[in-house]
Amino acid sequence: MPVLSSAALLRLVLLAAPLDASALSATPGCVTGTSHVRLTEDTHGEAHAVCIHPGLTTSVLFDAKVGGVELAGREHFQVMQGETGLALVPTRALTQAERVPMTVFFQDGMTPASARFVLVVHPSEAARQVEVTRQPRPPASCGEGEQQARAEARQCQEDKARLEARCSGQVGLLGLIARKLLGEGGIAHQDITRSITSRPGNTLTSVTARSYRTATARMEEGREVVRLALELELKNNGNNPWTPAGAVLVGPKGVEWRALGVWSPGPIPPGKSLRVGMEVEMTEEAARGAFTLKLRSQEASGGGEFFDGVIFPWR
């Protein structure tokens, strides 16, 4: 196994830094299904954390008509506003843990008159639907109801803190150590530039490619789970920018593994090359053989971009 040089390690750290791959699906504090927010006169000024991810839609529904929306960096979102809700789709590669403030105002003149949110960029997931309801201040005689409302507000704050801690966790070498990805055996890497091929009809072609493999400290049905990463320099041969939005690895037997995350510094301009990275987990046995990488774009629908001959190093 080749020894990981300092330059190669630096590339891997840069590749891994924007990805919090500690979660395969939803992480604590990022509910990918339907979540509920209750606004009261006591808590309406709080900013409620909602996780977002480029290319994924987050819908926010209200029990009142929407009067207006203040969204920082609105040009980086597709915003579809309806009578009692809105849908948000980030349209660029936002930085992991980037916080985007948003305030929604209601038309009916009742209190609370607005709702505040902080949209936190998650490495792989997004809240798909947030349902917001308003509740007037409970009478003094309703002590039990008031306690329940305050408990729910505290829970919301705790969820927000967990989400922010997750998104702003250790990165670089400390992040790898925290996720138990450094240790005995280190990180194996391999230059696969010659083995990987771009399929005819692709908009992108592979210029250089390198794969990585490391152990995880986890077992799955008695088998060791490994972490695999792939770093490619891709050239855009089309006429429009190309932004990665998702990736899947297809194994020799046709089994598919969805990427934990896909990273790029930004859209690949026409005629230019840019680095793209992806990361995935599977058992050690499943990681053998040649894979096909399928990349999906934010800008285009259809079959995606296919790259054959993806292989990963061994101990």
XYZ file of C-alpha atoms in Angstrom:
315
model
C 0.000 0.000 0.000
C 1.436 3.411 -0.886
C 2.193 5.767 1.981
C 0.030 8.852 1.982
C 2.242 11.820 1.191
C 1.703 15.206 2.815
C 0.430 16.653 -0.467
C -2.027 13.809 -0.953
C -3.157 14.082 2.674
C -3.724 17.799 2.209
C -5.880 17.098 -0.848
C -7.908 14.584 1.123
C -8.387 17.018 3.995
C -9.576 19.671 1.565
C -11.878 17.118 -0.014
C -13.253 15.909 3.302
C -13.532 19.249 5.077
C -16.860 20.410 3.601
C -18.480 17.028 4.232
C -19.861 15.910 7.571
C -20.102 12.298 6.536
C -20.925 11.095 10.041
C -24.528 10.595 9.003
C -25.898 8.416 6.238
C -29.303 10.035 6.323
C -30.725 12.395 8.896
C -28.469 13.621 11.678
C -29.817 14.717 15.074
C -31.446 18.114 14.664
C -31.997 17.668 10.909
C -35.440 16.138 10.428
C -35.762 15.222 6.763
C -39.473 14.484 7.001
C -42.098 16.874 8.415
C -41.163 19.041 11.406
C -43.391 21.400 13.401
C -42.717 24.873 14.784
C -45.160 26.581 17.155
C -44.933 30.363 17.529
C -46.086 32.150 20.691
C -45.762 35.719 21.939
C -42.955 34.495 24.191
C -40.947 32.665 21.551
C -41.766 34.325 18.211
C -38.495 36.336 18.266
C -36.372 33.209 18.316
C -34.699 32.124 15.080
C -35.661 28.532 14.304
C -32.912 26.436 12.676
C -33.809 24.667 9.429
C -31.227 22.569 7.579
C -30.911 23.036 3.811
C -28.794 21.518 1.050
C -28.075 22.772 -2.504
C -30.437 21.224 -5.026
C -32.929 19.939 -2.426
C -36.333 21.575 -1.863
C -37.427 22.721 1.596
C -41.119 23.682 1.959
C -42.326 25.926 4.792
C -46.100 25.992 5.423
C -48.016 28.448 7.651
C -51.492 28.697 9.143
C -51.799 32.289 7.873
C -51.306 34.188 4.620
C -47.733 35.197 3.852
C -47.220 38.932 3.421
C -43.536 39.011 2.551
C -40.199 37.237 2.870
C -36.796 38.684 3.759
C -34.055 36.243 2.704
C -30.340 37.063 2.758
C -28.637 36.230 -0.534
C -31.973 35.638 -2.218
C -30.235 35.514 -5.613
C -28.734 32.168 -4.561
C -32.162 30.577 -4.062
C -35.167 29.641 -6.104
C -38.112 30.926 -4.036
C -41.635 29.845 -4.927
C -44.084 31.775 -2.730
C -47.705 30.751 -2.345
C -50.587 32.153 -0.338
C -49.739 30.255 2.865
C -46.280 28.862 2.211
C -43.076 28.916 0.248
C -40.570 26.477 -1.241
C -36.805 27.109 -1.146
C -34.165 25.523 -3.380
C -30.522 26.639 -2.901
C -29.010 26.969 -6.384
C -25.292 27.115 -5.687
C -22.671 25.187 -3.712
C -23.151 26.918 -0.375
C -20.456 26.519 2.249
C -21.062 23.828 4.865
C -22.514 25.320 8.092
C -23.225 28.627 6.303
C -26.115 30.364 8.100
C -28.700 32.265 6.051
C -31.242 34.401 7.989
C -34.848 34.485 6.790
C -37.900 36.325 8.145
C -41.464 35.663 7.008
C -44.204 38.270 7.643
C -47.942 37.517 7.935
C -50.827 39.517 6.470
C -53.575 39.142 9.077
C -52.222 41.630 11.654
C -52.333 39.093 14.484
C -49.421 38.315 16.759
C -46.875 36.942 16.299
C -46.654 39.060 13.145
C -43.565 37.314 11.779
C -41.432 34.178 12.048
C -37.629 34.113 12.028
C -35.489 31.267 10.731
C -31.812 30.535 10.241
C -31.151 28.245 7.272
C -28.095 26.110 8.086
C -26.329 24.372 5.193
C -26.148 20.636 5.886
C -23.546 18.472 4.063
C -26.039 15.959 2.655
C -29.633 16.452 3.847
C -32.387 19.049 3.990
C -35.609 19.487 5.933
C -38.271 18.644 3.375
C -41.315 20.242 5.091
C -41.666 22.598 8.053
C -45.182 23.332 9.357
C -45.486 26.569 11.343
C -48.477 27.369 13.584
C -49.117 30.370 15.817
C -50.541 30.280 19.304
C -51.581 33.324 21.372
C -50.214 33.807 24.877
C -52.059 31.348 27.162
C -54.106 32.795 30.066
C -52.452 32.887 33.464
C -54.847 30.195 34.650
C -53.551 27.772 32.047
C -50.308 27.052 33.848
C -49.998 23.555 32.460
C -50.360 24.745 28.866
C -47.797 27.498 29.409
C -45.300 25.034 30.834
C -45.800 22.793 27.828
C -45.203 25.703 25.432
C -42.013 26.680 27.246
C -40.821 23.055 27.238
C -41.344 22.895 23.494
C -39.409 26.151 23.064
C -36.515 24.733 25.108
C -36.593 21.577 22.993
C -36.403 23.686 19.845
C -33.374 25.519 21.245
C -31.691 22.229 22.123
C -32.339 20.876 18.615
C -30.909 24.070 17.150
C -27.779 23.774 19.301
C -27.269 20.149 18.266
C -27.643 21.058 14.595
C -25.183 23.932 14.869
C -22.717 21.745 16.756
C -22.991 19.089 14.068
C -22.546 21.542 11.188
C -19.697 23.443 12.814
C -17.804 20.409 14.089
C -14.127 19.697 13.688
C -12.772 19.683 10.152
C -9.413 18.915 8.594
C -7.173 16.440 10.447
C -9.074 16.953 13.716
C -12.291 16.100 11.916
C -10.766 12.872 10.601
C -9.549 11.995 14.087
C -12.937 12.817 15.634
C -14.646 10.492 13.156
C -12.041 7.750 13.852
C -10.775 7.810 10.281
C -7.115 8.101 11.246
C -5.275 5.363 13.050
C -3.428 2.134 12.398
C -3.173 1.563 8.663
C -3.816 5.225 7.868
C -5.435 6.217 4.607
C -4.634 4.293 1.453
C -4.720 6.180 -1.832
C -4.321 5.343 -5.494
C -3.952 7.271 -8.740
C -6.674 5.891 -11.033
C -6.370 8.468 -13.814
C -5.579 5.770 -16.392
C -8.233 3.296 -15.294
C -11.236 5.635 -15.189
C -13.035 6.356 -18.473
C -15.774 8.810 -19.447
C -18.689 7.297 -21.325
C -19.535 8.551 -24.833
C -22.172 11.245 -24.651
C -20.902 12.666 -21.358
C -20.745 16.416 -20.971
C -17.830 15.914 -18.582
C -14.544 14.121 -19.153
C -12.132 12.981 -16.479
C -8.725 14.691 -16.486
C -7.247 13.171 -13.328
C -8.651 10.871 -10.667
C -7.528 9.576 -7.279
C -9.292 7.204 -4.879
C -8.956 6.812 -1.099
C -9.826 4.121 1.403
C -9.762 3.944 5.195
C -11.271 1.828 7.950
C -14.100 3.129 10.157
C -14.258 1.518 13.615
C -17.683 0.109 12.786
C -19.033 -3.314 11.900
C -22.122 -4.197 9.893
C -23.484 -7.725 10.306
C -20.042 -8.829 11.445
C -18.243 -7.171 8.524
C -15.892 -4.236 8.674
C -17.230 -0.986 7.207
C -14.798 1.098 5.150
C -14.955 4.712 4.017
C -14.204 5.356 0.341
C -13.545 8.726 -1.283
C -13.056 9.743 -4.877
C -11.465 12.957 -6.153
C -11.699 13.833 -9.835
C -10.691 16.762 -11.966
C -13.496 17.080 -14.503
C -13.597 19.167 -17.674
C -16.899 20.659 -18.819
C -17.166 20.214 -22.587
C -20.664 21.710 -22.751
C -21.949 25.237 -23.254
C -23.424 25.759 -19.775
C -22.050 25.630 -16.218
C -22.252 22.232 -14.521
C -22.787 21.871 -10.760
C -22.732 18.452 -9.021
C -25.889 17.700 -7.040
C -25.554 14.006 -6.191
C -23.561 10.850 -6.844
C -24.080 7.089 -6.864
C -21.528 4.274 -7.068
C -22.710 1.177 -8.946
C -20.875 -2.016 -8.024
C -19.874 -4.947 -10.252
C -23.165 -6.730 -9.433
C -25.309 -3.675 -10.035
C -25.742 -2.743 -6.367
C -25.932 1.014 -5.848
C -24.486 3.099 -2.994
C -25.610 6.697 -2.643
C -22.844 9.160 -1.796
C -22.699 10.559 1.714
C -21.921 13.884 0.109
C -20.640 15.502 -3.075
C -18.331 18.498 -3.032
C -17.013 21.019 -5.531
C -15.650 24.574 -5.124
C -18.474 25.725 -7.393
C -20.022 25.225 -10.830
C -17.659 24.015 -13.562
C -17.623 26.730 -16.266
C -17.870 25.686 -19.940
C -14.459 24.672 -21.283
C -12.878 24.659 -17.809
C -11.815 21.979 -15.334
C -12.614 21.774 -11.630
C -12.235 19.281 -8.794
C -15.233 17.226 -7.686
C -15.235 14.868 -4.697
C -17.599 12.250 -3.329
C -17.587 9.929 -0.327
C -19.376 6.669 0.449
C -19.398 3.842 3.007
C -19.795 0.105 2.438
C -18.490 -3.189 3.781
C -14.930 -4.211 2.996
C -16.140 -7.111 0.828
C -18.453 -4.871 -1.207
C -15.640 -2.382 -1.892
C -13.789 -4.815 -4.170
C -13.804 -4.648 -7.951
C -14.474 -1.922 -10.500
C -17.334 0.537 -9.994
C -19.252 2.962 -12.172
C -19.695 6.499 -10.889
C -22.907 8.320 -11.786
C -22.953 12.080 -11.202
C -26.115 14.172 -11.223
C -26.215 17.877 -12.089
C -28.275 20.684 -10.541
C -28.773 22.315 -13.934
C -29.871 19.347 -16.048
C -32.237 16.416 -15.736
C -31.744 13.041 -17.402
C -29.344 10.171 -17.132
C -26.400 12.012 -15.627
C -22.659 11.606 -16.236
C -21.097 8.112 -16.143
C -17.493 7.160 -15.409
C -16.376 3.517 -15.548
C -13.305 1.835 -14.091
C -13.449 3.338 -10.595
C -11.308 1.229 -8.250
C -10.212 1.705 -4.669
C -6.900 0.775 -2.968
C -6.380 -2.095 -0.567
C -4.228 -2.584 2.483
